[in-house]
XYZ file of C-alpha atoms in Angstrom:
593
model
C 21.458 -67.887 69.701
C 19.386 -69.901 67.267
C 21.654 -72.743 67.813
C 20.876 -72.585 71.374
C 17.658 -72.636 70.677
C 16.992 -75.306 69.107
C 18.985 -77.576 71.347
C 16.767 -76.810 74.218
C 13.489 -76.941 71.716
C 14.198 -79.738 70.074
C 15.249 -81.718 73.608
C 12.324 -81.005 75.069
C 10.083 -81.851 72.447
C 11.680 -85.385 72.054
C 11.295 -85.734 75.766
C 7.289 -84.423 75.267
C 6.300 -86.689 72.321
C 8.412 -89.408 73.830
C 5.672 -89.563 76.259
C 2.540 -89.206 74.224
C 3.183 -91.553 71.963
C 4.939 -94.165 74.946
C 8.603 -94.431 73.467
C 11.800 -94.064 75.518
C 12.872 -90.109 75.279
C 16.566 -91.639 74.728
C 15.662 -92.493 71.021
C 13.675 -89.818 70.371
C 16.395 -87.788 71.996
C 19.095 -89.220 69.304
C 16.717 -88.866 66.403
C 16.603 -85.093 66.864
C 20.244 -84.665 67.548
C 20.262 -86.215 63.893
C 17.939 -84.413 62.629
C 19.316 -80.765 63.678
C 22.828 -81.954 63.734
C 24.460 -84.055 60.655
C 21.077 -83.938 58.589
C 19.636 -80.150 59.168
C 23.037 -78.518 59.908
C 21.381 -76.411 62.210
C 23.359 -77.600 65.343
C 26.681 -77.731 64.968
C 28.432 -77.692 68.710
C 32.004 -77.885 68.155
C 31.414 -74.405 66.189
C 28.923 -73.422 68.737
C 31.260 -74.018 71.759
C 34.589 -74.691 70.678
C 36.963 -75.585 73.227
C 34.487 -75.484 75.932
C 32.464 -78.384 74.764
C 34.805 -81.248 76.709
C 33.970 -79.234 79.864
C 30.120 -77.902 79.257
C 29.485 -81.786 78.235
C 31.445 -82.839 82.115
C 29.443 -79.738 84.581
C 26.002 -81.744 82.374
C 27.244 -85.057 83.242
C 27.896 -83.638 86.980
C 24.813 -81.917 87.778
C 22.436 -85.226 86.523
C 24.532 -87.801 88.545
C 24.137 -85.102 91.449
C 20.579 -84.898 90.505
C 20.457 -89.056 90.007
C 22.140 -89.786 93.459
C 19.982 -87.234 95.463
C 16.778 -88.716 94.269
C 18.115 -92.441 95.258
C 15.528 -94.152 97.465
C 17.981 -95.597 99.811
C 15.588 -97.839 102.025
C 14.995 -99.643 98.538
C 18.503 -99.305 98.068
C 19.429 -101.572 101.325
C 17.570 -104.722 99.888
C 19.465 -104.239 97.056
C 23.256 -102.811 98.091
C 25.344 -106.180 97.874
C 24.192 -106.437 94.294
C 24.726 -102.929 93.541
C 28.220 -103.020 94.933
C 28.947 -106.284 93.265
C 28.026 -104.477 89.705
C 30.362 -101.370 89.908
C 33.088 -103.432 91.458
C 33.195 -107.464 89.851
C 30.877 -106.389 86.587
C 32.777 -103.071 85.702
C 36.178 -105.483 85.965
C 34.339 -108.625 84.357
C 32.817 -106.146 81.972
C 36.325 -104.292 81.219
C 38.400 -107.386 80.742
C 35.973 -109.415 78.427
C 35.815 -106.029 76.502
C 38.979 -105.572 76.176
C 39.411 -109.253 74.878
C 36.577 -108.545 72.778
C 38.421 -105.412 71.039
C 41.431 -107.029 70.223
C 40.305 -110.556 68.644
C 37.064 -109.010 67.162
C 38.145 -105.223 66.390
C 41.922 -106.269 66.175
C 42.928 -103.532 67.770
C 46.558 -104.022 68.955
C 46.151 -103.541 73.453
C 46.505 -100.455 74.563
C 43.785 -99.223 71.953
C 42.229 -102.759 72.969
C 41.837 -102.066 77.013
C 41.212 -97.858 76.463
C 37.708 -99.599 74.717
C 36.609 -101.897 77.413
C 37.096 -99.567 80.032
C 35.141 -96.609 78.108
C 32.008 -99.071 77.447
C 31.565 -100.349 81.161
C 29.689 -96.969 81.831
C 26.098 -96.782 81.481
C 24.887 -93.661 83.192
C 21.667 -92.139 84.709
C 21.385 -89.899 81.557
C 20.262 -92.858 79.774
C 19.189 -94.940 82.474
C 16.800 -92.532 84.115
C 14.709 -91.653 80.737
C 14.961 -95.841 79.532
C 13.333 -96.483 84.316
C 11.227 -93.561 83.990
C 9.335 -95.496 80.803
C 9.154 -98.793 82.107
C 8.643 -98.461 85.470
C 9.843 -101.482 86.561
C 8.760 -103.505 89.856
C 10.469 -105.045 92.633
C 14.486 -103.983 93.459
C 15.486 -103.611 89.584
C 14.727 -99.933 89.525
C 17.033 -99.095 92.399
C 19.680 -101.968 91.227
C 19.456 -100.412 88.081
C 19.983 -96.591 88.851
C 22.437 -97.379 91.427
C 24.535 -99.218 89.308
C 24.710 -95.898 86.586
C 25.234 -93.753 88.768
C 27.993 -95.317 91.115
C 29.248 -96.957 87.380
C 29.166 -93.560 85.502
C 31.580 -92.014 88.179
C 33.862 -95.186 88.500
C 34.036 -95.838 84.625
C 34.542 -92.782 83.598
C 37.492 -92.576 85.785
C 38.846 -95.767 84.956
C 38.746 -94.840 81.346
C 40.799 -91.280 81.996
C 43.568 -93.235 83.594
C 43.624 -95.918 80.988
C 43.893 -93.187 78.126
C 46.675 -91.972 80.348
C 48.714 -94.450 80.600
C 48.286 -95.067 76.798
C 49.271 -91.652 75.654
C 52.025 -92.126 77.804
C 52.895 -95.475 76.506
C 53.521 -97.404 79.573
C 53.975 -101.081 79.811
C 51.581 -103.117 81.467
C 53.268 -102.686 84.873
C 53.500 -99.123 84.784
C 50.167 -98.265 83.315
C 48.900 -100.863 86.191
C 50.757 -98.790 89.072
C 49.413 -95.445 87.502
C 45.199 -96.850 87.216
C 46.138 -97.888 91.100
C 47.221 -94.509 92.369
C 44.342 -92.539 90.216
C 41.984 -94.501 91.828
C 43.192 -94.177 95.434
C 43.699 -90.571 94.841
C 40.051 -90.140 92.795
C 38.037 -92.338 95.729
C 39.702 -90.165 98.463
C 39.787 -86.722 97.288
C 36.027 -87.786 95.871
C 34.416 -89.041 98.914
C 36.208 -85.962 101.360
C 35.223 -83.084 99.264
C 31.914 -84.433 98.661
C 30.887 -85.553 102.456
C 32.748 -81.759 102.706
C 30.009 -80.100 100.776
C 26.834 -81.925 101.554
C 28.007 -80.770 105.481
C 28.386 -77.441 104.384
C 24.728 -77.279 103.120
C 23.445 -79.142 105.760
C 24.813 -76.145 108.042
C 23.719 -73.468 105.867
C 20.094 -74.826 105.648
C 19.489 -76.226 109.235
C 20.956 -72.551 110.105
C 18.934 -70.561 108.227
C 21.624 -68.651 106.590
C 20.269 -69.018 103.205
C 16.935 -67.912 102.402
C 14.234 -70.050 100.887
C 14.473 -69.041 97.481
C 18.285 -69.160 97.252
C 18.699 -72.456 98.479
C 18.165 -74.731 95.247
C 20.707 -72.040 93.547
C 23.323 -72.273 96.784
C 23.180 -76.006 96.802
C 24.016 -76.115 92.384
C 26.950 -73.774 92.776
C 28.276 -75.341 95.911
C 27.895 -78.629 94.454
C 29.880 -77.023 91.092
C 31.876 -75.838 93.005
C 33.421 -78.982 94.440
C 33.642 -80.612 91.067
C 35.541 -78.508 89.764
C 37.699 -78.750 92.314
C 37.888 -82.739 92.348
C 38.553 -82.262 88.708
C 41.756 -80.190 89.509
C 43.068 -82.411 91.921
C 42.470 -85.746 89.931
C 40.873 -84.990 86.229
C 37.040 -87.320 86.579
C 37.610 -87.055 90.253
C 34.719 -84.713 90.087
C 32.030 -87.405 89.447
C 32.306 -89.174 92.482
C 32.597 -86.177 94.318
C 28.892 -84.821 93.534
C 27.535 -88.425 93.745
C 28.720 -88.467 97.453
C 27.159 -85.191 97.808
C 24.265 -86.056 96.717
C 24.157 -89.541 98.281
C 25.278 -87.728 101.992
C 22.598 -85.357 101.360
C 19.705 -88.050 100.251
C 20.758 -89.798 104.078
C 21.106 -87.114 106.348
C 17.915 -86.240 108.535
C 18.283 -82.773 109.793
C 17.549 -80.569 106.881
C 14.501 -81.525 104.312
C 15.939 -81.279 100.426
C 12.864 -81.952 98.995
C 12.333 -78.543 96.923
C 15.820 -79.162 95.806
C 15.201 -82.736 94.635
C 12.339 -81.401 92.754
C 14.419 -78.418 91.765
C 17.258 -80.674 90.347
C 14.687 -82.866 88.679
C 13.689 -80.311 86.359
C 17.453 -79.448 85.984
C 18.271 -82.707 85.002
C 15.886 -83.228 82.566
C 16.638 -79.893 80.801
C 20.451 -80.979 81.082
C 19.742 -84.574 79.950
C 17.991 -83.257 76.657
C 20.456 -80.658 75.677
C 23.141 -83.663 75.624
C 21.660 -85.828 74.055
C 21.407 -83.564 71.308
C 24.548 -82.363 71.321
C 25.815 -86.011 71.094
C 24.107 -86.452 68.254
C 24.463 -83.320 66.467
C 28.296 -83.043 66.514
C 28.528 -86.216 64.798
C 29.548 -86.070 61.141
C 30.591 -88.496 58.409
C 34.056 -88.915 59.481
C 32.781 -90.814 62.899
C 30.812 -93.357 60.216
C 34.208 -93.809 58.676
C 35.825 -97.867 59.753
C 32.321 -98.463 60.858
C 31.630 -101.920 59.360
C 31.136 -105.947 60.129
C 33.345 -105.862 62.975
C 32.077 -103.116 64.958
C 28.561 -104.081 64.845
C 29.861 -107.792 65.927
C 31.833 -106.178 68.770
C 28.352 -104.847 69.642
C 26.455 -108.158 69.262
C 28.931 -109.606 71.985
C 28.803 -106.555 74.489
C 24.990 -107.268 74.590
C 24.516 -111.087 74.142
C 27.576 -112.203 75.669
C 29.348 -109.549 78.137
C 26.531 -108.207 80.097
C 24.794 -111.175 81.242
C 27.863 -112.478 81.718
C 28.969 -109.144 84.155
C 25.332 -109.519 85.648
C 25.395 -113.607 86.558
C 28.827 -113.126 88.051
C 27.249 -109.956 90.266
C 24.276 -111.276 91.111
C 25.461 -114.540 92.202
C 23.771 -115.916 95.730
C 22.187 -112.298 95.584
C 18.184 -112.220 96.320
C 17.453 -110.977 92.895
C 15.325 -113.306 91.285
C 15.636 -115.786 87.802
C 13.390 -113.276 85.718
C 15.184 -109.698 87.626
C 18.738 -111.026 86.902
C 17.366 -111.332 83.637
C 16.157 -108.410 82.748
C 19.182 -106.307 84.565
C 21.309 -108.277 82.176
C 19.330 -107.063 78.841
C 19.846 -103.332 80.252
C 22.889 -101.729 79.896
C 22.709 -98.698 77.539
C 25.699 -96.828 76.903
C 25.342 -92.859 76.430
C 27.271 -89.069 77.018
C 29.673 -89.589 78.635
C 30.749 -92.810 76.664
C 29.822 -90.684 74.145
C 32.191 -87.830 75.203
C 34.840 -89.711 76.147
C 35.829 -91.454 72.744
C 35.344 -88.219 71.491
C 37.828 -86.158 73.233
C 40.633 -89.554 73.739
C 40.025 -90.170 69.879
C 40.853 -86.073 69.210
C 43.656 -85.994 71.230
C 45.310 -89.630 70.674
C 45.311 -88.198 66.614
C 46.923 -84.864 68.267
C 49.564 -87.671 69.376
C 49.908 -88.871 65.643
C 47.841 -92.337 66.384
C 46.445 -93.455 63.203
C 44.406 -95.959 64.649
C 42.576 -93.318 67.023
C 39.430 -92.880 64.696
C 38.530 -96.500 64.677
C 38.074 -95.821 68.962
C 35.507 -92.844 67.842
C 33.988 -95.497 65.010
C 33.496 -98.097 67.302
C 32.315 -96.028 70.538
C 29.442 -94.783 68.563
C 28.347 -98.099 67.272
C 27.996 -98.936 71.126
C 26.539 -95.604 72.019
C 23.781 -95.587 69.149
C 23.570 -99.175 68.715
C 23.023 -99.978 72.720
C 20.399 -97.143 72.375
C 18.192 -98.514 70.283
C 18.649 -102.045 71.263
C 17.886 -101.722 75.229
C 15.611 -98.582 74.258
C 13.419 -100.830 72.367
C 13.957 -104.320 73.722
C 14.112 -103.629 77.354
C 10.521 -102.786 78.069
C 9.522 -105.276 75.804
C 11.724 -107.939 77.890
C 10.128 -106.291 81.159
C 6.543 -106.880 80.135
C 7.624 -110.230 79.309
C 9.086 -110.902 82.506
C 5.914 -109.374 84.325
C 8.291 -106.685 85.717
C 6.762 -103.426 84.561
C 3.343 -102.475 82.725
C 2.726 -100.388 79.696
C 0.381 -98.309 81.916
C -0.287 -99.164 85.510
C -4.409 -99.009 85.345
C -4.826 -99.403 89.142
C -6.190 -97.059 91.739
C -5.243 -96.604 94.932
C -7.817 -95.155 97.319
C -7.346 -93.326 99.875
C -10.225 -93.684 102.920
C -11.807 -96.465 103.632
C -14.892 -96.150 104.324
C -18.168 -98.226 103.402
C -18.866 -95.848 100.352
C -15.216 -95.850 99.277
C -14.964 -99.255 99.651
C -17.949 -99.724 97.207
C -16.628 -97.510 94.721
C -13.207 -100.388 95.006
C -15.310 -102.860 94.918
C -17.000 -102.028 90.992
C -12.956 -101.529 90.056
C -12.018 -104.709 91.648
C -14.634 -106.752 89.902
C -14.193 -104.320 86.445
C -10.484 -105.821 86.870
C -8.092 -103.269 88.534
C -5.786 -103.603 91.115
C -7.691 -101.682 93.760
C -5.091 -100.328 97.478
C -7.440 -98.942 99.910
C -5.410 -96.886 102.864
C -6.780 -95.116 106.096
C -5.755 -94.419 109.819
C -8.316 -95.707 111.080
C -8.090 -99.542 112.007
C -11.795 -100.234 112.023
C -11.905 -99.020 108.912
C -8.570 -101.324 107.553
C -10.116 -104.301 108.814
C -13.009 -104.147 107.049
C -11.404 -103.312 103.618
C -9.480 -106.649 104.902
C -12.099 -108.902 105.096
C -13.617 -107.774 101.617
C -10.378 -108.934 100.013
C -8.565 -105.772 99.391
C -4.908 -104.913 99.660
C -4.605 -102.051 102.657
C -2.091 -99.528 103.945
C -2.866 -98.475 107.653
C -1.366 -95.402 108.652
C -1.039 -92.327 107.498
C -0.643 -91.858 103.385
C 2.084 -88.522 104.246
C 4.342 -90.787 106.577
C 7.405 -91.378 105.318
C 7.121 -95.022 105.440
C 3.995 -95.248 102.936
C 6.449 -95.456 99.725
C 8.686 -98.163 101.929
C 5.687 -99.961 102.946
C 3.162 -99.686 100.076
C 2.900 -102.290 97.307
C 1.887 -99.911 94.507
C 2.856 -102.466 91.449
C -0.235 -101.544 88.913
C -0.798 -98.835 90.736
C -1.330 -95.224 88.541
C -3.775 -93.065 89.944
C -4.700 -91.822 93.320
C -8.556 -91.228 94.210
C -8.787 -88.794 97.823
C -12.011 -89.953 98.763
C -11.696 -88.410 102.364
C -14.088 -86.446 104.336
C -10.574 -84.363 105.272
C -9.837 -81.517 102.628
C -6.648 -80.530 103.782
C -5.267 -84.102 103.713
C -6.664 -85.242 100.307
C -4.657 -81.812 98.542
C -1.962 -83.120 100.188
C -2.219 -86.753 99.411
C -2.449 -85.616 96.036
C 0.819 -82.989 96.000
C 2.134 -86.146 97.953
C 1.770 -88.942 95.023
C 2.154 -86.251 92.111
C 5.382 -86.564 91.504
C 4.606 -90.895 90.747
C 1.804 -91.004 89.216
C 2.190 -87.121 87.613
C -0.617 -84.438 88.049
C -2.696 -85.823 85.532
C -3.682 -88.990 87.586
C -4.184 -87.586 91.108
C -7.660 -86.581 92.277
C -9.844 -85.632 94.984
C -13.059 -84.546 96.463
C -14.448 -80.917 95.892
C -13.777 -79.274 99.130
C -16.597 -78.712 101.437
C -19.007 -75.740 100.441
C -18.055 -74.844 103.784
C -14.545 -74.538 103.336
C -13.030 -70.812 103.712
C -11.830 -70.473 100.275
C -13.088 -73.502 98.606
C -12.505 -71.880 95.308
C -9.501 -70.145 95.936
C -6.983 -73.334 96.577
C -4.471 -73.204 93.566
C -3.802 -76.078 91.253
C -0.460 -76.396 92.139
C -1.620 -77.367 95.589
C -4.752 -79.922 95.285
C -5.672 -82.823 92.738
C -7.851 -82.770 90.236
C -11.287 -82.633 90.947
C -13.185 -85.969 90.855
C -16.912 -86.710 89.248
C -18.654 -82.527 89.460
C -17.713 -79.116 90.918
C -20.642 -80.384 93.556
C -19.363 -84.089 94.375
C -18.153 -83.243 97.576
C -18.035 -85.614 100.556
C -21.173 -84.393 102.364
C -23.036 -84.785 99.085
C -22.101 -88.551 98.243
C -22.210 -89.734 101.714
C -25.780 -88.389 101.812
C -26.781 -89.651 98.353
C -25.128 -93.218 99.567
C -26.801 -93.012 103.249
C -30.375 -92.523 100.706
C -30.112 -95.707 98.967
C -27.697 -94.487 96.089
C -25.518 -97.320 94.247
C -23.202 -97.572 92.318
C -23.576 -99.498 88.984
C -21.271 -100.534 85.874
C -23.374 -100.270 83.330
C -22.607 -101.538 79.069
C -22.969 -98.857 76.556
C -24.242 -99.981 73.190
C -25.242 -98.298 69.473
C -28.735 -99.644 71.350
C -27.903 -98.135 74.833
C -26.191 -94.996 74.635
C -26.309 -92.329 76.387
C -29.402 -91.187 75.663
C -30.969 -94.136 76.786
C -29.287 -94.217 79.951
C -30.262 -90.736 81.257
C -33.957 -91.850 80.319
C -33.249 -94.310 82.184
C -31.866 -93.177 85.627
C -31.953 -89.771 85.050
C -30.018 -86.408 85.090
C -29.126 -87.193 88.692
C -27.028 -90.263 88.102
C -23.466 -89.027 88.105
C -20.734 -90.532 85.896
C -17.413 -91.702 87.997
C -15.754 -94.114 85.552
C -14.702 -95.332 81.683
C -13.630 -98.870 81.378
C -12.452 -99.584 77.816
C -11.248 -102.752 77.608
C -8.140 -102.593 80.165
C -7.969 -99.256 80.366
C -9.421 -96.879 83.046
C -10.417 -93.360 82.657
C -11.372 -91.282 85.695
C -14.369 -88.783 85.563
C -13.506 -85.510 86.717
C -14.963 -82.033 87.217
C -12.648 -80.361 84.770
C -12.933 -82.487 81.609
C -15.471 -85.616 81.269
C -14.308 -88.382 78.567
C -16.718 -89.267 75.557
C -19.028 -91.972 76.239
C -18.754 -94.180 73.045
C -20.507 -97.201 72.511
C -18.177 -100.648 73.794
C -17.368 -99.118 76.916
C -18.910 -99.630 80.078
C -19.991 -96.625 82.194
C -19.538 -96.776 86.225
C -21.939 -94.299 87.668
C -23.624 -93.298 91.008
C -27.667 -93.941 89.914
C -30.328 -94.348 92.075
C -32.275 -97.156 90.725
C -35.838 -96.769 88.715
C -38.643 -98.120 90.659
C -39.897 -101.477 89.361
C -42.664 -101.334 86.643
């Protein structure tokens, strides 16, 4: 129990102070296996689980790639496909065969040892891809190129490296072991595919039908989707991994059921299932996997990341319509995690079963790529992204929704404070004139499902509701929650006329913006009387103080700007004005003396 415990503690806080203090949650993640595992000897999951670990560790890796493919965007997805398909097909052979080459003259391992180590280290994975994405945030088609490529790669790889370790335990010759990798595949790809498209139709029909209630369905849809691993996994062993990636792929497409509660259902699964391997990974090491670990291992590592990658990337991406700087950074991402991981772990236990003596150095060397790729792409790759001008430490810019001449002032102080400022509103009078004052616009409807298709929302990170609608700034703000998170969605105060103003839950509205009494009515009237607003330099000379004397107890505070950074006003919590920053308020100006 205490065991337990602290897995899903200590996951969860990496994954919490990951974010506060802006790291990826992988290395945190790996730290705390560590640090309950081999240093604390609080964890130790071979003990915990025994013989159960090899398959706990595969129904994880199965429910995040089902979680991974079902939140794919595929309209982003299209622009992107031929390079996608290019990376789990040419770069996971490129990738497998320079690997191989690499273990044998660097590691001088003799070849069947040589190709069971390129084929395990051409996985990546959405359990470390997803955490390292969900920290940068990357622009432009390198997300989706990106998270495609894990999660089609994780299922491929993985299978490739079960029927390599085959047809080494079996010691086949090159021929044979070539014949048996053929007839896995055809046999994983079409058992795969069928039993997946089999249950993503069976949901569909249970859902559009009715025959599951609401609050079941999220539970249905896990153990039908377990379900059909497992049974992938008897007919072909890894077979299982491509099966719940088609399910959740078919499932993502299809447009006769909604899965959104299940995406965000699955979300939270994943995360929770993400964090407890992790630290599992870590944990069950011990001093016999740092055993052969020495110059040649951590050269082997040097050429997978200088050398193999971009070299697997440039072959995928050629005549693709990726640019110079996104082949680039796709090329310094590529980290290598559970079921890598997992893999070496179980082939390296069972190849010593088989009286291999060589079988630790696979383990050694595995977890020099696992740890080592890590930290490398956890710490380089949003430092190469920034670089590039592909992702931003934290995306300052506001997008506005209503356009109206008082919203469009409010841009207009943000614009000229230095943030990227997206007005959007229905109506086209409206759009136009937003136009012509030189802002980016969206016309249409913020809850169609073509705004995240259509909407450039690079340095985008907050959404203000500035609509004389209630109803549709809550649910502009439940809309762009799950992007820009809770914390940076706002809106008006509804209406003191609203039924139930005061009653509308959390979970179902934004934040509050400027006072409890900031309401539409109120601002438009206090703009329609002259009101303006004004950015105005706080000093140890002019603080606070001085600028209430100034303008008064009626001037209401909207915005921070500190430097580059933004921080929005709102009803619940109002930052400390400090002297350096510059105060955006709503004043009405002092007569002139």
């Amino acid at each position: 129990m205490l065991q337990l415990g602290v897995i899903v503690a200590a996951g969860i806080a990496a994954q919490w102070l990951a974010w506060r203090i802006r790291l990826p949650a992988i290395v945190l993640l790996l730290v705390a296996g560590f640090v309950v595992g081999p240093l604390g000897d609080v964890v130790a999951p071979d003990a915990l689980l025994g013989p159960s670990l090899p398959a706990v560790v595969s129904l994880g890796v199965g429910l995040v790639l089902f979680e991974g493919s079902l939140g794919l965007d595929l309209r982003q997805l299209q622009a992107a496909r031929r390079v996608i398909l290019l990376l789990v097909t040419v770069g996971v052979l490129v990738t497998w065969a320079a690997a191989t080459g690499a273990a044998s003259v660097v590691l001088d391992l003799r070849p069947g040892l040589a190709l069971l180590v390129g084929a395990i280290v051409v996985v990546t994975g959405p359990t470390v891809i997803g955490p390292l994405l969900a920290h940068i945030r990357p622009t432009g088609a390198v997300g989706p190129v990106l998270r495609g490529e894990g999660i089609l790669g994780d299922a491929i790889g993985a299978t490739l490296a079960v029927l390599v370790f085959e047809a080494v335990l079996a010691q086949e010759s090159p021929g044979a072991a070539t014949g048996t990798v053929a007839r896995g595949v055809l046999v994983t790809v079409g058992a795969g595919t069928a039993l997946g498209l089999l249950a993503a139709g069976l949901l569909v029909v249970l859902l559009r039908q009715f025959l599951v209630p609401d609050f079941l369905q999220s539970a249905v849809t896990i153990a039908v989707v377990l379900g059909a691993f497992t049974i992938a996994n008897e007919i072909q062993e890894e077979a299982g991994l491509l099966t719940v990636t088609v399910t959740g792929i078919a499932l993502a497409t299809q447009r006769w059921v909604s899965v959104r509660h299940i995406v965000e259902f699955s979300e939270s699964v994943g995360i929770l299932v993400v964090s407890g391997l992790f630290i599992v990974l870590s944990a069950r090491l011990d001093s016999s996997d740092l055993e052969g670990i020495g110059v040649r291992a951590l050269l082997f590592l040097v050429v997978l990341v200088i050398a193999i990658r971009p070299l697997a990337v440039g072959l995928a991406s050629l005549g693709s319509k990726l640019g110079r700087r996104e082949r680039l950074f796709v090329a310094t991402v590529a980290p290598r995690g559970i079921v890598a991981a997992a893999t070496a772990s179980i082939f390296g236990l069972r190849l010593a079963e088989a009286g291999d003596t060589e079988a630790q150095r696979v383990t050694s060397v595995i977890f020099v790529v696992v740890v080592g790729t890590i930290l490398v792409y956890g710490f380089g790759a949003p430092w190469v992204a920034r670089r590039l001008g592909l992702a931003e430490r934290s995306p300052q810019g506001v997008l506005i929704v209503g356009a109206h001449p008082w919203a469009r002032k409010v841009a207009r102080t943000l614009a000229d404070a230095g943030f990227r400022v997206v007005l959007a509103d229905t109506q086209w009078s409206q759009v136009t004139a937003a136009r012509l004052d030189g802002f980016t616009t969206f016309y249409g409807s913020v809850l169609s499902a073509r705004v995240f298709e259509e909407l450039d929302l690079a340095g985008i990170g907050r959404l203000l509701a500035l609509t004389a609608n209630d109803e549709l700034n809550a649910l502009a703000a439940q809309r762009f929650a799950p992007l820009f998170g809770s914390e940076h969605v706002y809106q008006l105060p509804p209406s003191r006329a609203t039924p139930g103003r005061d009653d509308l839950p959390a979970h179902l509205r934004g934040r509050f913006l400027f006072a409890p009494d900031a309401t539409y009515e109120t601002l438009s009237g206090r703009f329609s009387a002259g009101t303006t607003v004004k950015s105005t330099n706080i000093t140890d000379q002019f603080e606070m103080t001085s600028f209430r004397a100034r303008y008064g107890e009626e001037a209401l505070p909207l915005f921070l700007v500190n430097d580059d950074r933004l921080s929005v006003v709102a009803a619940d919590r109002t930052p400390e004005v400090r002297a350096g920053q510059r105060l955006v308020a709503l004043v009405d100006e002092p007569p002139e003396v």
